[in-house]
PDB file of C-alpha atoms in Angstrom:
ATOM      1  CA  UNK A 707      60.934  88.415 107.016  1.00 54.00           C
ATOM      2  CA  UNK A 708      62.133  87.753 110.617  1.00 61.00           C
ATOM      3  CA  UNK A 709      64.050  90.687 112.728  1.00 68.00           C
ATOM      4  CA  UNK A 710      67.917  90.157 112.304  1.00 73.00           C
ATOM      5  CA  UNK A 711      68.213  89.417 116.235  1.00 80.00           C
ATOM      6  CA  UNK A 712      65.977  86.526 115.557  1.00 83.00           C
ATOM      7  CA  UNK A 713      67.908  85.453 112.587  1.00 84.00           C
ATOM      8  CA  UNK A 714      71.310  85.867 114.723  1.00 86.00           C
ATOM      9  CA  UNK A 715      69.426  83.839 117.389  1.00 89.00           C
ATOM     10  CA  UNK A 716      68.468  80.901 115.365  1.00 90.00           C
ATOM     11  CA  UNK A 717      72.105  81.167 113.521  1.00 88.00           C
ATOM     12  CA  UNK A 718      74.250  80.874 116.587  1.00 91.00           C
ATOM     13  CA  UNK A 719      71.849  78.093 117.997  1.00 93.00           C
ATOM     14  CA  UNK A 720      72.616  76.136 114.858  1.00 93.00           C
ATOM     15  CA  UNK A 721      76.156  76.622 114.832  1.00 92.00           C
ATOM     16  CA  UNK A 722      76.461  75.442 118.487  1.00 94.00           C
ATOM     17  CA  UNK A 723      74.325  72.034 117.622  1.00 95.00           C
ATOM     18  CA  UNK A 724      76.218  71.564 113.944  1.00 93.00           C
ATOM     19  CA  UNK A 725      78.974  72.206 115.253  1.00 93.00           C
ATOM     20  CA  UNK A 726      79.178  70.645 118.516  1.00 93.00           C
ATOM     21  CA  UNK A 727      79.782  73.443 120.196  1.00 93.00           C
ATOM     22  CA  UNK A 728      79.628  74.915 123.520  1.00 91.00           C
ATOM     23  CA  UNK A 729      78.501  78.543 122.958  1.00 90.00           C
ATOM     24  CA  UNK A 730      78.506  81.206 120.152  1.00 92.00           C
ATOM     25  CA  UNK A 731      77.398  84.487 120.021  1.00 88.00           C
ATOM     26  CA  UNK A 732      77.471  88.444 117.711  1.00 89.00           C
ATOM     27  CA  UNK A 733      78.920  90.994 119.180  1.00 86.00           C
ATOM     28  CA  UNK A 734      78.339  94.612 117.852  1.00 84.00           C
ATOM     29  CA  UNK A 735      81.566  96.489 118.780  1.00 83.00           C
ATOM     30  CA  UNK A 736      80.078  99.669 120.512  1.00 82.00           C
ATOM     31  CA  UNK A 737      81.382 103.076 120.287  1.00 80.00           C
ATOM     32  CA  UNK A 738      81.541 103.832 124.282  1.00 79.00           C
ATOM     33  CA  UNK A 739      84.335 100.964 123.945  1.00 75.00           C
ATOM     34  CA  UNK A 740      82.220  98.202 125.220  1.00 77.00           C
ATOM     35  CA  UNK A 741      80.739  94.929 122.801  1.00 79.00           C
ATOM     36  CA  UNK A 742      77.490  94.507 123.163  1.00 80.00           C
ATOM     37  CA  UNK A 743      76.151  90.627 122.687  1.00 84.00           C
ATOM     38  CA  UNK A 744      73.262  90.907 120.121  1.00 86.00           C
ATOM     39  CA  UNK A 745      72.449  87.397 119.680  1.00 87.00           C
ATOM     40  CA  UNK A 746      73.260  84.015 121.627  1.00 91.00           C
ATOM     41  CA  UNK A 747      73.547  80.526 120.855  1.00 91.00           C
ATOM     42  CA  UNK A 748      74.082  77.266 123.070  1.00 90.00           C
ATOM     43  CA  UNK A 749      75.298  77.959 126.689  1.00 85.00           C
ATOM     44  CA  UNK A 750      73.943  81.512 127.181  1.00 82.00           C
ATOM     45  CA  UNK A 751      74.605  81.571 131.527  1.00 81.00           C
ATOM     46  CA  UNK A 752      78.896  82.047 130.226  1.00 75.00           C
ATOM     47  CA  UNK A 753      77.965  84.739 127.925  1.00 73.00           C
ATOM     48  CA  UNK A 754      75.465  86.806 130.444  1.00 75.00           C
ATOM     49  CA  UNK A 755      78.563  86.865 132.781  1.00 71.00           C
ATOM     50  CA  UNK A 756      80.718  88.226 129.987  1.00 70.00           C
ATOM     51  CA  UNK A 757      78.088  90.997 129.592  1.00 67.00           C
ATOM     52  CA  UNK A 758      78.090  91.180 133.069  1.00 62.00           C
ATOM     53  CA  UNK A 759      81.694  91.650 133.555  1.00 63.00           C
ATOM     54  CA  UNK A 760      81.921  93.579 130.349  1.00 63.00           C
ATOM     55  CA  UNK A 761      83.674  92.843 127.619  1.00 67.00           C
ATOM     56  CA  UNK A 762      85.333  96.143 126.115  1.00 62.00           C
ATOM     57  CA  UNK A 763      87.618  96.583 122.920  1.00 67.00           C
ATOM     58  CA  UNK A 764      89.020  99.781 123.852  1.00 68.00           C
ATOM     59  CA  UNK A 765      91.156  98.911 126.773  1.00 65.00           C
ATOM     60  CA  UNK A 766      94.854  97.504 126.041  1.00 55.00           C
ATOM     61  CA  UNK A 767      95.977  96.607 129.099  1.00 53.00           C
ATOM     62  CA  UNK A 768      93.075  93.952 129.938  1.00 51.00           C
ATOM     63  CA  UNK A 769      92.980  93.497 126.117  1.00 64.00           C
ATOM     64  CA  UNK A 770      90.976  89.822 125.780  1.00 75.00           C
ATOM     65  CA  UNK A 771      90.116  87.428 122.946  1.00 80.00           C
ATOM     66  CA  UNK A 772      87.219  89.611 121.507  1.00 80.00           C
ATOM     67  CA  UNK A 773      89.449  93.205 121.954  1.00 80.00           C
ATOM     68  CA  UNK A 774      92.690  91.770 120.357  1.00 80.00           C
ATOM     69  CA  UNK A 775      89.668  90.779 116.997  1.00 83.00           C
ATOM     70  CA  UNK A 776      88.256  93.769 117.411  1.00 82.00           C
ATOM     71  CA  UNK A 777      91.481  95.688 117.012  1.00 82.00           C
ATOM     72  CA  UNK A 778      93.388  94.047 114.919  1.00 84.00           C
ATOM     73  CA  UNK A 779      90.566  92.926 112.158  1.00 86.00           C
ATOM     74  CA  UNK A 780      92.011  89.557 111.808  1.00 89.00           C
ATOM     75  CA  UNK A 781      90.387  85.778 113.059  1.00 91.00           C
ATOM     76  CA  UNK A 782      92.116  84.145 115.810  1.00 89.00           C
ATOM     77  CA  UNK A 783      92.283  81.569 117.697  1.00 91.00           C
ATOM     78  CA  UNK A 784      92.837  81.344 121.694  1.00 89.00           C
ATOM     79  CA  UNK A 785      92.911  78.307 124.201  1.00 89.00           C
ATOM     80  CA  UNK A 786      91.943  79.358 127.448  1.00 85.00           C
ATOM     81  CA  UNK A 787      95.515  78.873 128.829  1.00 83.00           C
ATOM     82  CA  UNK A 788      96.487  82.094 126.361  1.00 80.00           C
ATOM     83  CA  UNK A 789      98.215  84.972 127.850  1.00 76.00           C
ATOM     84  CA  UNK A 790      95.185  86.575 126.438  1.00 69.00           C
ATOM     85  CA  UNK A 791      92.766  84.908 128.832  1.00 70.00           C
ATOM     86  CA  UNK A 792      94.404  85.812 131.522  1.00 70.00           C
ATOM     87  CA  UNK A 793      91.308  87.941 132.886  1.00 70.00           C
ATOM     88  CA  UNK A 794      88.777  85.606 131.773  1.00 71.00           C
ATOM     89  CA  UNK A 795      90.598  82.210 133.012  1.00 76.00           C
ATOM     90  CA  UNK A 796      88.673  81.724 135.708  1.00 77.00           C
ATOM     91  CA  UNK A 797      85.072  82.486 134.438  1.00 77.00           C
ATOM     92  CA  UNK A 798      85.923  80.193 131.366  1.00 79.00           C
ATOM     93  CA  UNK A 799      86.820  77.181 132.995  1.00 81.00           C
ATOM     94  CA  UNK A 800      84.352  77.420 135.348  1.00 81.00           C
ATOM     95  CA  UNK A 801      82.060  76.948 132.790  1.00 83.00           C
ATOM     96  CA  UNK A 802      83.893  74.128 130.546  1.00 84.00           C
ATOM     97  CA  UNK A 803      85.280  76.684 127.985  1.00 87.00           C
ATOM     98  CA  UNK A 804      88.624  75.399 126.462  1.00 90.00           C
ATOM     99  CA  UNK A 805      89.204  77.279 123.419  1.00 91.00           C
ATOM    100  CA  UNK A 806      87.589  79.857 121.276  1.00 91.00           C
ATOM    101  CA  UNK A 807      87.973  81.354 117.785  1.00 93.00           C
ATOM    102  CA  UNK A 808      86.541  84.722 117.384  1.00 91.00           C
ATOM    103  CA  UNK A 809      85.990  85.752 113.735  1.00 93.00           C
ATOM    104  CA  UNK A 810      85.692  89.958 112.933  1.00 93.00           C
ATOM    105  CA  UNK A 811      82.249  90.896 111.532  1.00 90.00           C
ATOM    106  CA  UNK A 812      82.494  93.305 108.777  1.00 89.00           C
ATOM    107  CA  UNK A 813      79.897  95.467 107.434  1.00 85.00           C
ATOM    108  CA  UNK A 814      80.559  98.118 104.943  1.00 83.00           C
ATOM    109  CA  UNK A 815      84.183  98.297 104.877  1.00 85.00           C
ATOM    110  CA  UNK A 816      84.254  98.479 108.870  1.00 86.00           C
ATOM    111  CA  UNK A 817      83.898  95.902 111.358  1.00 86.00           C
ATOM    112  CA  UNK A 818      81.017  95.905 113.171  1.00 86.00           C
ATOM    113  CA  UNK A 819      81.555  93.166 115.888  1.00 87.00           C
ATOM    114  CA  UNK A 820      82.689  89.599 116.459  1.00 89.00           C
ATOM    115  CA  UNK A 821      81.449  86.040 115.588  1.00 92.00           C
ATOM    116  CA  UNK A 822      82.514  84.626 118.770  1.00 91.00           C
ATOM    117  CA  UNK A 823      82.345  80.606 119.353  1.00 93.00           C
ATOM    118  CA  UNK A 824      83.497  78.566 121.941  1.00 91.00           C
ATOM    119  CA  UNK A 825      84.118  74.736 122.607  1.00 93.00           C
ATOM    120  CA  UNK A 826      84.966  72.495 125.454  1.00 92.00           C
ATOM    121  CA  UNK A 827      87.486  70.936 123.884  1.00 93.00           C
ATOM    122  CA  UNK A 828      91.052  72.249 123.505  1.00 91.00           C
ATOM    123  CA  UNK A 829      92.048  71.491 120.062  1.00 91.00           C
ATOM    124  CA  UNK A 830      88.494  71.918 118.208  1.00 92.00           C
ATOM    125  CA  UNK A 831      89.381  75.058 116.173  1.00 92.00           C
ATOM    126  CA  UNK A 832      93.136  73.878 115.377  1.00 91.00           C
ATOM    127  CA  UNK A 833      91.785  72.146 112.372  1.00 89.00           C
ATOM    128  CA  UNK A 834      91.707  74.484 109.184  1.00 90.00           C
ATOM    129  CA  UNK A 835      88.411  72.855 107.381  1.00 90.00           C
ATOM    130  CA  UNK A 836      86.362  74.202 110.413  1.00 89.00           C
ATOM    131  CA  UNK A 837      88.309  77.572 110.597  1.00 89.00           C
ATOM    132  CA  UNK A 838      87.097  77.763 107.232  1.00 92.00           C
ATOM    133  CA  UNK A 839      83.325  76.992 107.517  1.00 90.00           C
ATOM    134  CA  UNK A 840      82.938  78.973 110.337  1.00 89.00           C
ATOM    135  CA  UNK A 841      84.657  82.100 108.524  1.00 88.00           C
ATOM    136  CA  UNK A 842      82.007  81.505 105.597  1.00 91.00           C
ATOM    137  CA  UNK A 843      79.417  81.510 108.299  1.00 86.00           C
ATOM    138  CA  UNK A 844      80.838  84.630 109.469  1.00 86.00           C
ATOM    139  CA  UNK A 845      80.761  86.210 105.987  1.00 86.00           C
ATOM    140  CA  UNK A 846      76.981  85.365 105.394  1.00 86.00           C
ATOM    141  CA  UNK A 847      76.267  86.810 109.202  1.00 83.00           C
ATOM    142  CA  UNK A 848      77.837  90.145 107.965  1.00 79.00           C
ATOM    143  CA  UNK A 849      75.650  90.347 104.949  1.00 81.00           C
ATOM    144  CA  UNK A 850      72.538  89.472 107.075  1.00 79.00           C
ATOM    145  CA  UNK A 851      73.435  92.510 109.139  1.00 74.00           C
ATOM    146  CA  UNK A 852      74.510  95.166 106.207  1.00 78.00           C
ATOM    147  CA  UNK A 853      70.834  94.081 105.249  1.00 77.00           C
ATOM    148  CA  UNK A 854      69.319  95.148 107.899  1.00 71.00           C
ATOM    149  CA  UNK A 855      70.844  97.938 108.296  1.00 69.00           C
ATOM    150  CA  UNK A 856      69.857  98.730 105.058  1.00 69.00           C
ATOM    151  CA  UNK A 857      66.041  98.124 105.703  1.00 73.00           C
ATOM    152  CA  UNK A 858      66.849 100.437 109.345  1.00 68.00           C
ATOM    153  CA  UNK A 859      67.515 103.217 107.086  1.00 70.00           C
ATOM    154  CA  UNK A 860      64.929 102.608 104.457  1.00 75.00           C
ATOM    155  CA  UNK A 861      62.629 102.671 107.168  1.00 72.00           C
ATOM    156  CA  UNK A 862      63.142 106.276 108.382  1.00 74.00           C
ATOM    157  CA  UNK A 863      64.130 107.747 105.240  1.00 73.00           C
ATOM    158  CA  UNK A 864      60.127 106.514 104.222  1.00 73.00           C
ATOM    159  CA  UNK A 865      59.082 107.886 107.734  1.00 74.00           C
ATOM    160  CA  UNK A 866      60.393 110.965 107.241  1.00 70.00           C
ATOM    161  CA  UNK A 867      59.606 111.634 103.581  1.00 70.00           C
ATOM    162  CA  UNK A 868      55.995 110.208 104.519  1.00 74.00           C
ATOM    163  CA  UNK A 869      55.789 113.012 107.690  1.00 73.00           C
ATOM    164  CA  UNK A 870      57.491 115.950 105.685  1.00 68.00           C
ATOM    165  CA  UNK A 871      55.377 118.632 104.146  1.00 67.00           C
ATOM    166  CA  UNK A 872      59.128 120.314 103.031  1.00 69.00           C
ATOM    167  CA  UNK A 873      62.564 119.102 102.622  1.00 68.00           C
ATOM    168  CA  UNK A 874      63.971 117.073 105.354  1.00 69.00           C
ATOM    169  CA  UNK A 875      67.582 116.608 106.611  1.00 75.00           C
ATOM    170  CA  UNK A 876      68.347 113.309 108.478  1.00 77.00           C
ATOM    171  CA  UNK A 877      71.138 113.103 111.141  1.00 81.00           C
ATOM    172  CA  UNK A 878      72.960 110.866 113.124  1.00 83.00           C
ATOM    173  CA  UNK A 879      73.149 110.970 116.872  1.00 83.00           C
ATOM    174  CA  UNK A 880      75.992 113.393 116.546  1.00 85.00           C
ATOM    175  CA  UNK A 881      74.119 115.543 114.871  1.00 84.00           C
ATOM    176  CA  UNK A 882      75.918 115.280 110.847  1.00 86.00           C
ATOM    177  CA  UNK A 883      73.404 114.910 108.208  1.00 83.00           C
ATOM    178  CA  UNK A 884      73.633 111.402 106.937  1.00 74.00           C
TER     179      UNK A 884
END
């Protein structure tokens, strides 16, 4: 019965203390290009700069650890001396960061955003038995999302019935009929 960002909330918070980890957080890839951070766990200040300095998935060139996910669908990990940190190098050791795994969220056959985790230790995502729990994790935090975007749209198609006196057509932001 709780909303999903408090669900996400607790769920990264847990991960971080099972896990011994230094921060993890969802991302919910947004259409403007940017990833929005929907839910934090663990050392929050490192992920308020990455909103701050704004973490995109659209742009190749400065293509970091959650774009190079985002784009090509697939887990991977990074250590924080990665080509692909170049542009985060600083802010990440600054705060402790050493390594990260970021895991694509998908929901309905598209991915929706990133399970994003990182750890102050180097090597702490090399081994595959924790790879593989924190993909499972992943998996359930995709469900927990397609449900509630499920109950989002069982909620205004009951709004709208319940306000209609004649037949209703629903759209998207763009304006198509969903």
């Amino acid at each position: 019965g709780e909303p999903a960002q408090e669900l996400l909330r607790f769920i990264c918070g847990e991960v971080v203390r099972l896990f011994d980890l230094h921060l993890a957080w969802v991302g919910r890839k947004e259409a403007d290009g940017q990833v929005s951070i929907a839910a934090c766990g663990g050392n929050c200040v490192y992920a308020e700069s990455l909103r701050t300095a704004g973490v995109r998935w659209d742009d190749a060139e400065g293509l970091g650890p959650i774009g190079a996910v985002l784009r090509s669908g697939q887990a991977q990990v990074f250590r924080v001396t990665d080509s692909a940190f170049r542009s985060w190098r600083d802010s990440a050791e600054q705060h402790g960061v050493r390594s990260v795994i970021v895991i694509p969220l998908i929901t309905r056959g598209e991915i929706y955003g990133t399970f994003t985790l990182y750890s102050t230790q180097p090597d702490r995502f090399d081994a595959t038995a924790i790879v593989k729990h924190l993909t499972e994790i992943a998996g359930r935090i995709s469900v927990l999302v397609d449900m509630a975007l499920d109950q989002q749209q069982l909620r205004l198609l009951s709004t709208a019935v319940t306000t209609a006196g004649t037949g209703v057509f629903i759209c998207d932001r763009s304006g198509r009929i969903q």
